Amino acid sequence: MTMLELLARKHGMEAVMLTVMNANSDAAALYHRLGYVMDESSPSACDAADDCGYEILTKKLAPRPTPEKKAGASDSACTAARQPMAALNLN
């Protein structure tokens, strides 16, 4: 789960959502220990009388820290490479 959360953060995702079967109580307990909570779209959150046999859990992710730029530093080599090049006039 740590790798999934790291990948999600790297790609700018705000949360990870998963489905766990009610019969798999060990997995549900693990996800709760890892910080996953019942999502508002989970069947039991929407209608307590309707037992679909699964729950939807969500974990909000902390935003990925952005590195501070040094004064005068360029954004990156990739960004610089995408910038239009100035024409050189030798006349």
mmCIF file as gemmi writes it, N, C-alpha and C atoms, coordinates in Angstrom:
data_model
loop_
_atom_site.group_PDB
_atom_site.id
_atom_site.type_symbol
_atom_site.label_atom_id
_atom_site.label_alt_id
_atom_site.label_comp_id
_atom_site.label_asym_id
_atom_site.label_entity_id
_atom_site.label_seq_id
_atom_site.pdbx_PDB_ins_code
_atom_site.Cartn_x
_atom_site.Cartn_y
_atom_site.Cartn_z
_atom_site.occupancy
_atom_site.B_iso_or_equiv
_atom_site.pdbx_formal_charge
_atom_site.auth_seq_id
_atom_site.auth_asym_id
_atom_site.pdbx_PDB_model_num
ATOM 1 N N . MET Axp A 1 ? 0.824 -1.187 0 1 0 ? 1 A 1
ATOM 2 C CA . MET Axp A 1 ? 0 0 0 1 0 ? 1 A 1
ATOM 3 C C . MET Axp A 1 ? 0.871 1.254 0 1 0 ? 1 A 1
ATOM 4 N N . THR Axp A 2 ? 2.004 1.191 0.646 1 0 ? 2 A 1
ATOM 5 C CA . THR Axp A 2 ? 2.88 2.356 0.674 1 0 ? 2 A 1
ATOM 6 C C . THR Axp A 2 ? 3.305 2.737 -0.735 1 0 ? 2 A 1
ATOM 7 N N . MET Axp A 3 ? 3.651 1.759 -1.548 1 0 ? 3 A 1
ATOM 8 C CA . MET Axp A 3 ? 4.078 2.039 -2.923 1 0 ? 3 A 1
ATOM 9 C C . MET Axp A 3 ? 2.94 2.663 -3.711 1 0 ? 3 A 1
ATOM 10 N N . LEU Axp A 4 ? 1.742 2.14 -3.552 1 0 ? 4 A 1
ATOM 11 C CA . LEU Axp A 4 ? 0.579 2.697 -4.246 1 0 ? 4 A 1
ATOM 12 C C . LEU Axp A 4 ? 0.362 4.148 -3.84 1 0 ? 4 A 1
ATOM 13 N N . GLU Axp A 5 ? 0.467 4.426 -2.546 1 0 ? 5 A 1
ATOM 14 C CA . GLU Axp A 5 ? 0.27 5.791 -2.065 1 0 ? 5 A 1
ATOM 15 C C . GLU Axp A 5 ? 1.365 6.723 -2.574 1 0 ? 5 A 1
ATOM 16 N N . LEU Axp A 6 ? 2.597 6.235 -2.637 1 0 ? 6 A 1
ATOM 17 C CA . LEU Axp A 6 ? 3.69 7.055 -3.175 1 0 ? 6 A 1
ATOM 18 C C . LEU Axp A 6 ? 3.461 7.364 -4.654 1 0 ? 6 A 1
ATOM 19 N N . LEU Axp A 7 ? 3.045 6.36 -5.409 1 0 ? 7 A 1
ATOM 20 C CA . LEU Axp A 7 ? 2.761 6.57 -6.834 1 0 ? 7 A 1
ATOM 21 C C . LEU Axp A 7 ? 1.598 7.547 -7.028 1 0 ? 7 A 1
ATOM 22 N N . ALA Axp A 8 ? 0.584 7.411 -6.194 1 0 ? 8 A 1
ATOM 23 C CA . ALA Axp A 8 ? -0.571 8.309 -6.296 1 0 ? 8 A 1
ATOM 24 C C . ALA Axp A 8 ? -0.149 9.749 -6.027 1 0 ? 8 A 1
ATOM 25 N N . ARG Axp A 9 ? 0.66 9.96 -4.991 1 0 ? 9 A 1
ATOM 26 C CA . ARG Axp A 9 ? 1.146 11.309 -4.688 1 0 ? 9 A 1
ATOM 27 C C . ARG Axp A 9 ? 1.985 11.856 -5.833 1 0 ? 9 A 1
ATOM 28 N N . LYS Axp A 10 ? 2.861 11.006 -6.363 1 0 ? 10 A 1
ATOM 29 C CA . LYS Axp A 10 ? 3.748 11.438 -7.446 1 0 ? 10 A 1
ATOM 30 C C . LYS Axp A 10 ? 2.948 11.936 -8.642 1 0 ? 10 A 1
ATOM 31 N N . HIS Axp A 11 ? 1.808 11.338 -8.875 1 0 ? 11 A 1
ATOM 32 C CA . HIS Axp A 11 ? 0.988 11.707 -10.026 1 0 ? 11 A 1
ATOM 33 C C . HIS Axp A 11 ? -0.12 12.701 -9.667 1 0 ? 11 A 1
ATOM 34 N N . GLY Axp A 12 ? -0.004 13.32 -8.492 1 0 ? 12 A 1
ATOM 35 C CA . GLY Axp A 12 ? -0.896 14.405 -8.118 1 0 ? 12 A 1
ATOM 36 C C . GLY Axp A 12 ? -2.277 13.99 -7.649 1 0 ? 12 A 1
ATOM 37 N N . MET Axp A 13 ? -2.442 12.725 -7.296 1 0 ? 13 A 1
ATOM 38 C CA . MET Axp A 13 ? -3.752 12.281 -6.819 1 0 ? 13 A 1
ATOM 39 C C . MET Axp A 13 ? -3.966 12.73 -5.377 1 0 ? 13 A 1
ATOM 40 N N . GLU Axp A 14 ? -5.209 13.011 -5.046 1 0 ? 14 A 1
ATOM 41 C CA . GLU Axp A 14 ? -5.54 13.507 -3.713 1 0 ? 14 A 1
ATOM 42 C C . GLU Axp A 14 ? -5.957 12.405 -2.753 1 0 ? 14 A 1
ATOM 43 N N . ALA Axp A 15 ? -6.317 11.23 -3.273 1 0 ? 15 A 1
ATOM 44 C CA . ALA Axp A 15 ? -6.791 10.142 -2.418 1 0 ? 15 A 1
ATOM 45 C C . ALA Axp A 15 ? -6.625 8.811 -3.132 1 0 ? 15 A 1
ATOM 46 N N . VAL Axp A 16 ? -6.638 7.74 -2.327 1 0 ? 16 A 1
ATOM 47 C CA . VAL Axp A 16 ? -6.652 6.377 -2.847 1 0 ? 16 A 1
ATOM 48 C C . VAL Axp A 16 ? -7.954 5.753 -2.375 1 0 ? 16 A 1
ATOM 49 N N . MET Axp A 17 ? -8.644 5.07 -3.272 1 0 ? 17 A 1
ATOM 50 C CA . MET Axp A 17 ? -9.927 4.44 -2.945 1 0 ? 17 A 1
ATOM 51 C C . MET Axp A 17 ? -9.82 2.954 -3.257 1 0 ? 17 A 1
ATOM 52 N N . LEU Axp A 18 ? -10.421 2.128 -2.393 1 0 ? 18 A 1
ATOM 53 C CA . LEU Axp A 18 ? -10.397 0.686 -2.619 1 0 ? 18 A 1
ATOM 54 C C . LEU Axp A 18 ? -11.707 0.068 -2.175 1 0 ? 18 A 1
ATOM 55 N N . THR Axp A 19 ? -11.923 -1.152 -2.624 1 0 ? 19 A 1
ATOM 56 C CA . THR Axp A 19 ? -13.103 -1.919 -2.229 1 0 ? 19 A 1
ATOM 57 C C . THR Axp A 19 ? -12.635 -3.126 -1.429 1 0 ? 19 A 1
ATOM 58 N N . VAL Axp A 20 ? -13.287 -3.388 -0.313 1 0 ? 20 A 1
ATOM 59 C CA . VAL Axp A 20 ? -12.956 -4.548 0.505 1 0 ? 20 A 1
ATOM 60 C C . VAL Axp A 20 ? -14.249 -5.321 0.774 1 0 ? 20 A 1
ATOM 61 N N . MET Axp A 21 ? -14.158 -6.632 0.655 1 0 ? 21 A 1
ATOM 62 C CA . MET Axp A 21 ? -15.318 -7.483 0.908 1 0 ? 21 A 1
ATOM 63 C C . MET Axp A 21 ? -15.563 -7.57 2.416 1 0 ? 21 A 1
ATOM 64 N N . ASN Axp A 22 ? -16.816 -7.509 2.815 1 0 ? 22 A 1
ATOM 65 C CA . ASN Axp A 22 ? -17.166 -7.591 4.238 1 0 ? 22 A 1
ATOM 66 C C . ASN Axp A 22 ? -16.684 -8.896 4.869 1 0 ? 22 A 1
ATOM 67 N N . ALA Axp A 23 ? -16.66 -9.962 4.105 1 0 ? 23 A 1
ATOM 68 C CA . ALA Axp A 23 ? -16.218 -11.262 4.618 1 0 ? 23 A 1
ATOM 69 C C . ALA Axp A 23 ? -14.715 -11.29 4.913 1 0 ? 23 A 1
ATOM 70 N N . ASN Axp A 24 ? -13.974 -10.338 4.365 1 0 ? 24 A 1
ATOM 71 C CA . ASN Axp A 24 ? -12.528 -10.3 4.557 1 0 ? 24 A 1
ATOM 72 C C . ASN Axp A 24 ? -12.193 -9.316 5.679 1 0 ? 24 A 1
ATOM 73 N N . SER Axp A 25 ? -12.525 -9.69 6.907 1 0 ? 25 A 1
ATOM 74 C CA . SER Axp A 25 ? -12.358 -8.793 8.052 1 0 ? 25 A 1
ATOM 75 C C . SER Axp A 25 ? -10.895 -8.48 8.347 1 0 ? 25 A 1
ATOM 76 N N . ASP Axp A 26 ? -9.989 -9.424 8.048 1 0 ? 26 A 1
ATOM 77 C CA . ASP Axp A 26 ? -8.562 -9.157 8.271 1 0 ? 26 A 1
ATOM 78 C C . ASP Axp A 26 ? -8.079 -8.026 7.363 1 0 ? 26 A 1
ATOM 79 N N . ALA Axp A 27 ? -8.488 -8.056 6.091 1 0 ? 27 A 1
ATOM 80 C CA . ALA Axp A 27 ? -8.092 -6.998 5.158 1 0 ? 27 A 1
ATOM 81 C C . ALA Axp A 27 ? -8.695 -5.663 5.581 1 0 ? 27 A 1
ATOM 82 N N . ALA Axp A 28 ? -9.96 -5.672 5.974 1 0 ? 28 A 1
ATOM 83 C CA . ALA Axp A 28 ? -10.617 -4.435 6.415 1 0 ? 28 A 1
ATOM 84 C C . ALA Axp A 28 ? -9.884 -3.846 7.622 1 0 ? 28 A 1
ATOM 85 N N . ALA Axp A 29 ? -9.497 -4.695 8.564 1 0 ? 29 A 1
ATOM 86 C CA . ALA Axp A 29 ? -8.771 -4.235 9.753 1 0 ? 29 A 1
ATOM 87 C C . ALA Axp A 29 ? -7.416 -3.629 9.356 1 0 ? 29 A 1
ATOM 88 N N . LEU Axp A 30 ? -6.741 -4.268 8.411 1 0 ? 30 A 1
ATOM 89 C CA . LEU Axp A 30 ? -5.453 -3.75 7.931 1 0 ? 30 A 1
ATOM 90 C C . LEU Axp A 30 ? -5.637 -2.367 7.308 1 0 ? 30 A 1
ATOM 91 N N . TYR Axp A 31 ? -6.607 -2.233 6.428 1 0 ? 31 A 1
ATOM 92 C CA . TYR Axp A 31 ? -6.831 -0.942 5.773 1 0 ? 31 A 1
ATOM 93 C C . TYR Axp A 31 ? -7.175 0.14 6.789 1 0 ? 31 A 1
ATOM 94 N N . HIS Axp A 32 ? -7.953 -0.187 7.794 1 0 ? 32 A 1
ATOM 95 C CA . HIS Axp A 32 ? -8.287 0.796 8.829 1 0 ? 32 A 1
ATOM 96 C C . HIS Axp A 32 ? -7.037 1.213 9.598 1 0 ? 32 A 1
ATOM 97 N N . ARG Axp A 33 ? -6.16 0.245 9.908 1 0 ? 33 A 1
ATOM 98 C CA . ARG Axp A 33 ? -4.904 0.575 10.596 1 0 ? 33 A 1
ATOM 99 C C . ARG Axp A 33 ? -4.022 1.478 9.738 1 0 ? 33 A 1
ATOM 100 N N . LEU Axp A 34 ? -4.111 1.326 8.411 1 0 ? 34 A 1
ATOM 101 C CA . LEU Axp A 34 ? -3.313 2.144 7.491 1 0 ? 34 A 1
ATOM 102 C C . LEU Axp A 34 ? -3.921 3.521 7.246 1 0 ? 34 A 1
ATOM 103 N N . GLY Axp A 35 ? -5.074 3.785 7.849 1 0 ? 35 A 1
ATOM 104 C CA . GLY Axp A 35 ? -5.67 5.115 7.738 1 0 ? 35 A 1
ATOM 105 C C . GLY Axp A 35 ? -6.809 5.241 6.748 1 0 ? 35 A 1
ATOM 106 N N . TYR Axp A 36 ? -7.291 4.133 6.21 1 0 ? 36 A 1
ATOM 107 C CA . TYR Axp A 36 ? -8.428 4.173 5.281 1 0 ? 36 A 1
ATOM 108 C C . TYR Axp A 36 ? -9.722 4.256 6.083 1 0 ? 36 A 1
ATOM 109 N N . VAL Axp A 37 ? -10.65 5.061 5.604 1 0 ? 37 A 1
ATOM 110 C CA . VAL Axp A 37 ? -11.949 5.22 6.266 1 0 ? 37 A 1
ATOM 111 C C . VAL Axp A 37 ? -13.062 4.961 5.261 1 0 ? 37 A 1
ATOM 112 N N . MET Axp A 38 ? -14.251 4.677 5.786 1 0 ? 38 A 1
ATOM 113 C CA . MET Axp A 38 ? -15.385 4.41 4.909 1 0 ? 38 A 1
ATOM 114 C C . MET Axp A 38 ? -15.683 5.644 4.056 1 0 ? 38 A 1
ATOM 115 N N . ASP Axp A 39 ? -15.798 5.44 2.76 1 0 ? 39 A 1
ATOM 116 C CA . ASP Axp A 39 ? -16.095 6.523 1.833 1 0 ? 39 A 1
ATOM 117 C C . ASP Axp A 39 ? -17.586 6.844 1.873 1 0 ? 39 A 1
ATOM 118 N N . GLU Axp A 40 ? -17.924 8.076 1.591 1 0 ? 40 A 1
ATOM 119 C CA . GLU Axp A 40 ? -19.338 8.474 1.594 1 0 ? 40 A 1
ATOM 120 C C . GLU Axp A 40 ? -20.146 7.746 0.531 1 0 ? 40 A 1
ATOM 121 N N . SER Axp A 41 ? -19.468 7.159 -0.464 1 0 ? 41 A 1
ATOM 122 C CA . SER Axp A 41 ? -20.173 6.4 -1.502 1 0 ? 41 A 1
ATOM 123 C C . SER Axp A 41 ? -20.282 4.911 -1.181 1 0 ? 41 A 1
ATOM 124 N N . SER Axp A 42 ? -19.757 4.488 -0.04 1 0 ? 42 A 1
ATOM 125 C CA . SER Axp A 42 ? -19.826 3.083 0.357 1 0 ? 42 A 1
ATOM 126 C C . SER Axp A 42 ? -21.283 2.687 0.585 1 0 ? 42 A 1
ATOM 127 N N . PRO Axp A 43 ? -21.657 1.463 0.227 1 0 ? 43 A 1
ATOM 128 C CA . PRO Axp A 43 ? -23.066 1.055 0.363 1 0 ? 43 A 1
ATOM 129 C C . PRO Axp A 43 ? -23.646 1.271 1.75 1 0 ? 43 A 1
ATOM 130 N N . SER Axp A 44 ? -22.907 0.925 2.798 1 0 ? 44 A 1
ATOM 131 C CA . SER Axp A 44 ? -23.477 1.082 4.137 1 0 ? 44 A 1
ATOM 132 C C . SER Axp A 44 ? -23.54 2.549 4.557 1 0 ? 44 A 1
ATOM 133 N N . ALA Axp A 45 ? -22.744 3.417 3.94 1 0 ? 45 A 1
ATOM 134 C CA . ALA Axp A 45 ? -22.829 4.849 4.244 1 0 ? 45 A 1
ATOM 135 C C . ALA Axp A 45 ? -24.04 5.464 3.544 1 0 ? 45 A 1
ATOM 136 N N . CYS Axp A 46 ? -24.426 4.879 2.424 1 0 ? 46 A 1
ATOM 137 C CA . CYS Axp A 46 ? -25.566 5.403 1.662 1 0 ? 46 A 1
ATOM 138 C C . CYS Axp A 46 ? -26.895 4.854 2.166 1 0 ? 46 A 1
ATOM 139 N N . ASP Axp A 47 ? -26.912 3.554 2.467 1 0 ? 47 A 1
ATOM 140 C CA . ASP Axp A 47 ? -28.163 2.914 2.885 1 0 ? 47 A 1
ATOM 141 C C . ASP Axp A 47 ? -27.815 1.761 3.818 1 0 ? 47 A 1
ATOM 142 N N . ALA Axp A 48 ? -27.943 1.979 5.109 1 0 ? 48 A 1
ATOM 143 C CA . ALA Axp A 48 ? -27.556 0.974 6.097 1 0 ? 48 A 1
ATOM 144 C C . ALA Axp A 48 ? -28.341 -0.319 5.961 1 0 ? 48 A 1
ATOM 145 N N . ALA Axp A 49 ? -29.536 -0.283 5.368 1 0 ? 49 A 1
ATOM 146 C CA . ALA Axp A 49 ? -30.357 -1.488 5.23 1 0 ? 49 A 1
ATOM 147 C C . ALA Axp A 49 ? -29.889 -2.365 4.069 1 0 ? 49 A 1
ATOM 148 N N . ASP Axp A 50 ? -29.09 -1.812 3.164 1 0 ? 50 A 1
ATOM 149 C CA . ASP Axp A 50 ? -28.659 -2.534 1.971 1 0 ? 50 A 1
ATOM 150 C C . ASP Axp A 50 ? -27.26 -3.112 2.182 1 0 ? 50 A 1
ATOM 151 N N . ASP Axp A 51 ? -27.163 -4.429 2.376 1 0 ? 51 A 1
ATOM 152 C CA . ASP Axp A 51 ? -25.869 -5.075 2.566 1 0 ? 51 A 1
ATOM 153 C C . ASP Axp A 51 ? -25.4 -5.654 1.239 1 0 ? 51 A 1
ATOM 154 N N . CYS Axp A 52 ? -24.488 -4.96 0.583 1 0 ? 52 A 1
ATOM 155 C CA . CYS Axp A 52 ? -23.982 -5.401 -0.729 1 0 ? 52 A 1
ATOM 156 C C . CYS Axp A 52 ? -22.826 -6.379 -0.593 1 0 ? 52 A 1
ATOM 157 N N . GLY Axp A 53 ? -22.306 -6.56 0.61 1 0 ? 53 A 1
ATOM 158 C CA . GLY Axp A 53 ? -21.203 -7.486 0.803 1 0 ? 53 A 1
ATOM 159 C C . GLY Axp A 53 ? -19.831 -6.849 0.647 1 0 ? 53 A 1
ATOM 160 N N . TYR Axp A 54 ? -19.785 -5.542 0.446 1 0 ? 54 A 1
ATOM 161 C CA . TYR Axp A 54 ? -18.494 -4.865 0.32 1 0 ? 54 A 1
ATOM 162 C C . TYR Axp A 54 ? -18.602 -3.446 0.864 1 0 ? 54 A 1
ATOM 163 N N . GLU Axp A 55 ? -17.447 -2.859 1.126 1 0 ? 55 A 1
ATOM 164 C CA . GLU Axp A 55 ? -17.359 -1.456 1.541 1 0 ? 55 A 1
ATOM 165 C C . GLU Axp A 55 ? -16.322 -0.759 0.668 1 0 ? 55 A 1
ATOM 166 N N . ILE Axp A 56 ? -16.501 0.521 0.495 1 0 ? 56 A 1
ATOM 167 C CA . ILE Axp A 56 ? -15.55 1.346 -0.239 1 0 ? 56 A 1
ATOM 168 C C . ILE Axp A 56 ? -14.818 2.193 0.79 1 0 ? 56 A 1
ATOM 169 N N . LEU Axp A 57 ? -13.487 2.085 0.785 1 0 ? 57 A 1
ATOM 170 C CA . LEU Axp A 57 ? -12.658 2.823 1.727 1 0 ? 57 A 1
ATOM 171 C C . LEU Axp A 57 ? -11.807 3.839 0.974 1 0 ? 57 A 1
ATOM 172 N N . THR Axp A 58 ? -11.501 4.944 1.638 1 0 ? 58 A 1
ATOM 173 C CA . THR Axp A 58 ? -10.707 6.007 1.036 1 0 ? 58 A 1
ATOM 174 C C . THR Axp A 58 ? -9.656 6.488 2.018 1 0 ? 58 A 1
ATOM 175 N N . LYS Axp A 59 ? -8.517 6.865 1.487 1 0 ? 59 A 1
ATOM 176 C CA . LYS Axp A 59 ? -7.484 7.508 2.294 1 0 ? 59 A 1
ATOM 177 C C . LYS Axp A 59 ? -7.05 8.771 1.567 1 0 ? 59 A 1
ATOM 178 N N . LYS Axp A 60 ? -7.227 9.903 2.216 1 0 ? 60 A 1
ATOM 179 C CA . LYS Axp A 60 ? -6.775 11.171 1.657 1 0 ? 60 A 1
ATOM 180 C C . LYS Axp A 60 ? -5.263 11.231 1.77 1 0 ? 60 A 1
ATOM 181 N N . LEU Axp A 61 ? -4.631 11.747 0.749 1 0 ? 61 A 1
ATOM 182 C CA . LEU Axp A 61 ? -3.177 11.827 0.734 1 0 ? 61 A 1
ATOM 183 C C . LEU Axp A 61 ? -2.716 13.248 0.993 1 0 ? 61 A 1
ATOM 184 N N . ALA Axp A 62 ? -1.617 13.363 1.712 1 0 ? 62 A 1
ATOM 185 C CA . ALA Axp A 62 ? -1.021 14.682 1.927 1 0 ? 62 A 1
ATOM 186 C C . ALA Axp A 62 ? -0.468 15.155 0.586 1 0 ? 62 A 1
ATOM 187 N N . PRO Axp A 63 ? -0.58 16.436 0.289 1 0 ? 63 A 1
ATOM 188 C CA . PRO Axp A 63 ? -0.045 16.928 -0.982 1 0 ? 63 A 1
ATOM 189 C C . PRO Axp A 63 ? 1.455 16.675 -1.071 1 0 ? 63 A 1
ATOM 190 N N . ARG Axp A 64 ? 1.912 16.433 -2.261 1 0 ? 64 A 1
ATOM 191 C CA . ARG Axp A 64 ? 3.33 16.214 -2.496 1 0 ? 64 A 1
ATOM 192 C C . ARG Axp A 64 ? 4.07 17.53 -2.293 1 0 ? 64 A 1
ATOM 193 N N . PRO Axp A 65 ? 5.117 17.534 -1.481 1 0 ? 65 A 1
ATOM 194 C CA . PRO Axp A 65 ? 5.843 18.787 -1.273 1 0 ? 65 A 1
ATOM 195 C C . PRO Axp A 65 ? 6.516 19.229 -2.573 1 0 ? 65 A 1
ATOM 196 N N . THR Axp A 66 ? 6.47 20.516 -2.812 1 0 ? 66 A 1
ATOM 197 C CA . THR Axp A 66 ? 7.133 21.048 -4 1 0 ? 66 A 1
ATOM 198 C C . THR Axp A 66 ? 8.479 21.607 -3.58 1 0 ? 66 A 1
ATOM 199 N N . PRO Axp A 67 ? 9.522 21.252 -4.307 1 0 ? 67 A 1
ATOM 200 C CA . PRO Axp A 67 ? 10.848 21.745 -3.934 1 0 ? 67 A 1
ATOM 201 C C . PRO Axp A 67 ? 10.918 23.256 -4.123 1 0 ? 67 A 1
ATOM 202 N N . GLU Axp A 68 ? 11.594 23.907 -3.184 1 0 ? 68 A 1
ATOM 203 C CA . GLU Axp A 68 ? 11.739 25.349 -3.3 1 0 ? 68 A 1
ATOM 204 C C . GLU Axp A 68 ? 12.793 25.653 -4.354 1 0 ? 68 A 1
ATOM 205 N N . LYS Axp A 69 ? 12.482 26.645 -5.2 1 0 ? 69 A 1
ATOM 206 C CA . LYS Axp A 69 ? 13.419 27.046 -6.242 1 0 ? 69 A 1
ATOM 207 C C . LYS Axp A 69 ? 14.389 28.071 -5.686 1 0 ? 69 A 1
ATOM 208 N N . LYS Axp A 70 ? 15.652 27.93 -6.071 1 0 ? 70 A 1
ATOM 209 C CA . LYS Axp A 70 ? 16.634 28.937 -5.713 1 0 ? 70 A 1
ATOM 210 C C . LYS Axp A 70 ? 16.432 30.139 -6.612 1 0 ? 70 A 1
ATOM 211 N N . ALA Axp A 71 ? 16.723 31.297 -6.104 1 0 ? 71 A 1
ATOM 212 C CA . ALA Axp A 71 ? 16.57 32.515 -6.894 1 0 ? 71 A 1
ATOM 213 C C . ALA Axp A 71 ? 17.416 32.416 -8.156 1 0 ? 71 A 1
ATOM 214 N N . GLY Axp A 72 ? 16.787 32.678 -9.282 1 0 ? 72 A 1
ATOM 215 C CA . GLY Axp A 72 ? 17.494 32.659 -10.559 1 0 ? 72 A 1
ATOM 216 C C . GLY Axp A 72 ? 17.643 31.288 -11.188 1 0 ? 72 A 1
ATOM 217 N N . ALA Axp A 73 ? 17.208 30.242 -10.497 1 0 ? 73 A 1
ATOM 218 C CA . ALA Axp A 73 ? 17.337 28.887 -11.045 1 0 ? 73 A 1
ATOM 219 C C . ALA Axp A 73 ? 16.264 28.654 -12.099 1 0 ? 73 A 1
ATOM 220 N N . SER Axp A 74 ? 16.622 27.895 -13.131 1 0 ? 74 A 1
ATOM 221 C CA . SER Axp A 74 ? 15.632 27.573 -14.158 1 0 ? 74 A 1
ATOM 222 C C . SER Axp A 74 ? 14.714 26.486 -13.634 1 0 ? 74 A 1
ATOM 223 N N . ASP Axp A 75 ? 13.535 26.353 -14.246 1 0 ? 75 A 1
ATOM 224 C CA . ASP Axp A 75 ? 12.568 25.347 -13.804 1 0 ? 75 A 1
ATOM 225 C C . ASP Axp A 75 ? 13.148 23.95 -13.914 1 0 ? 75 A 1
ATOM 226 N N . SER Axp A 76 ? 13.613 23.576 -15.065 1 0 ? 76 A 1
ATOM 227 C CA . SER Axp A 76 ? 14.259 22.285 -15.265 1 0 ? 76 A 1
ATOM 228 C C . SER Axp A 76 ? 14.789 22.223 -16.678 1 0 ? 76 A 1
ATOM 229 N N . ALA Axp A 77 ? 15.588 21.234 -16.934 1 0 ? 77 A 1
ATOM 230 C CA . ALA Axp A 77 ? 16.119 21.074 -18.277 1 0 ? 77 A 1
ATOM 231 C C . ALA Axp A 77 ? 14.993 20.769 -19.248 1 0 ? 77 A 1
ATOM 232 N N . CYS Axp A 78 ? 13.99 20.005 -18.789 1 0 ? 78 A 1
ATOM 233 C CA . CYS Axp A 78 ? 12.865 19.671 -19.666 1 0 ? 78 A 1
ATOM 234 C C . CYS Axp A 78 ? 12.078 20.923 -20.021 1 0 ? 78 A 1
ATOM 235 N N . THR Axp A 79 ? 11.829 21.758 -19.028 1 0 ? 79 A 1
ATOM 236 C CA . THR Axp A 79 ? 11.087 22.989 -19.288 1 0 ? 79 A 1
ATOM 237 C C . THR Axp A 79 ? 11.886 23.891 -20.217 1 0 ? 79 A 1
ATOM 238 N N . ALA Axp A 80 ? 13.166 23.984 -19.961 1 0 ? 80 A 1
ATOM 239 C CA . ALA Axp A 80 ? 14.014 24.827 -20.806 1 0 ? 80 A 1
ATOM 240 C C . ALA Axp A 80 ? 14.031 24.31 -22.24 1 0 ? 80 A 1
ATOM 241 N N . ALA Axp A 81 ? 14.022 22.998 -22.398 1 0 ? 81 A 1
ATOM 242 C CA . ALA Axp A 81 ? 14.054 22.417 -23.744 1 0 ? 81 A 1
ATOM 243 C C . ALA Axp A 81 ? 12.771 22.699 -24.504 1 0 ? 81 A 1
ATOM 244 N N . ARG Axp A 82 ? 11.656 22.901 -23.796 1 0 ? 82 A 1
ATOM 245 C CA . ARG Axp A 82 ? 10.387 23.165 -24.464 1 0 ? 82 A 1
ATOM 246 C C . ARG Axp A 82 ? 10.212 24.634 -24.829 1 0 ? 82 A 1
ATOM 247 N N . GLN Axp A 83 ? 11.092 25.512 -24.324 1 0 ? 83 A 1
ATOM 248 C CA . GLN Axp A 83 ? 10.979 26.935 -24.607 1 0 ? 83 A 1
ATOM 249 C C . GLN Axp A 83 ? 11.375 27.203 -26.054 1 0 ? 83 A 1
ATOM 250 N N . PRO Axp A 84 ? 10.694 28.137 -26.715 1 0 ? 84 A 1
ATOM 251 C CA . PRO Axp A 84 ? 11.087 28.46 -28.082 1 0 ? 84 A 1
ATOM 252 C C . PRO Axp A 84 ? 12.492 29.044 -28.094 1 0 ? 84 A 1
ATOM 253 N N . MET Axp A 85 ? 13.235 28.697 -29.109 1 0 ? 85 A 1
ATOM 254 C CA . MET Axp A 85 ? 14.613 29.18 -29.206 1 0 ? 85 A 1
ATOM 255 C C . MET Axp A 85 ? 14.601 30.515 -29.951 1 0 ? 85 A 1
ATOM 256 N N . ALA Axp A 86 ? 15.47 31.395 -29.512 1 0 ? 86 A 1
ATOM 257 C CA . ALA Axp A 86 ? 15.591 32.687 -30.173 1 0 ? 86 A 1
ATOM 258 C C . ALA Axp A 86 ? 16.389 32.501 -31.468 1 0 ? 86 A 1
ATOM 259 N N . ALA Axp A 87 ? 15.988 33.224 -32.489 1 0 ? 87 A 1
ATOM 260 C CA . ALA Axp A 87 ? 16.709 33.154 -33.761 1 0 ? 87 A 1
ATOM 261 C C . ALA Axp A 87 ? 17.991 33.968 -33.647 1 0 ? 87 A 1
ATOM 262 N N . LEU Axp A 88 ? 19.026 33.436 -34.203 1 0 ? 88 A 1
ATOM 263 C CA . LEU Axp A 88 ? 20.325 34.111 -34.195 1 0 ? 88 A 1
ATOM 264 C C . LEU Axp A 88 ? 20.519 34.792 -35.534 1 0 ? 88 A 1
ATOM 265 N N . ASN Axp A 89 ? 20.652 36.105 -35.542 1 0 ? 89 A 1
ATOM 266 C CA . ASN Axp A 89 ? 20.822 36.86 -36.785 1 0 ? 89 A 1
ATOM 267 C C . ASN Axp A 89 ? 22.264 37.301 -36.863 1 0 ? 89 A 1
ATOM 268 N N . LEU Axp A 90 ? 22.994 36.794 -37.853 1 0 ? 90 A 1
ATOM 269 C CA . LEU Axp A 90 ? 24.41 37.125 -38.002 1 0 ? 90 A 1
ATOM 270 C C . LEU Axp A 90 ? 24.642 38.268 -38.981 1 0 ? 90 A 1
ATOM 271 N N . ASN Axp A 91 ? 23.636 38.91 -39.519 1 0 ? 91 A 1
ATOM 272 C CA . ASN Axp A 91 ? 23.811 40.005 -40.479 1 0 ? 91 A 1
ATOM 273 C C . ASN Axp A 91 ? 24.138 41.292 -39.803 1 0 ? 91 A 1
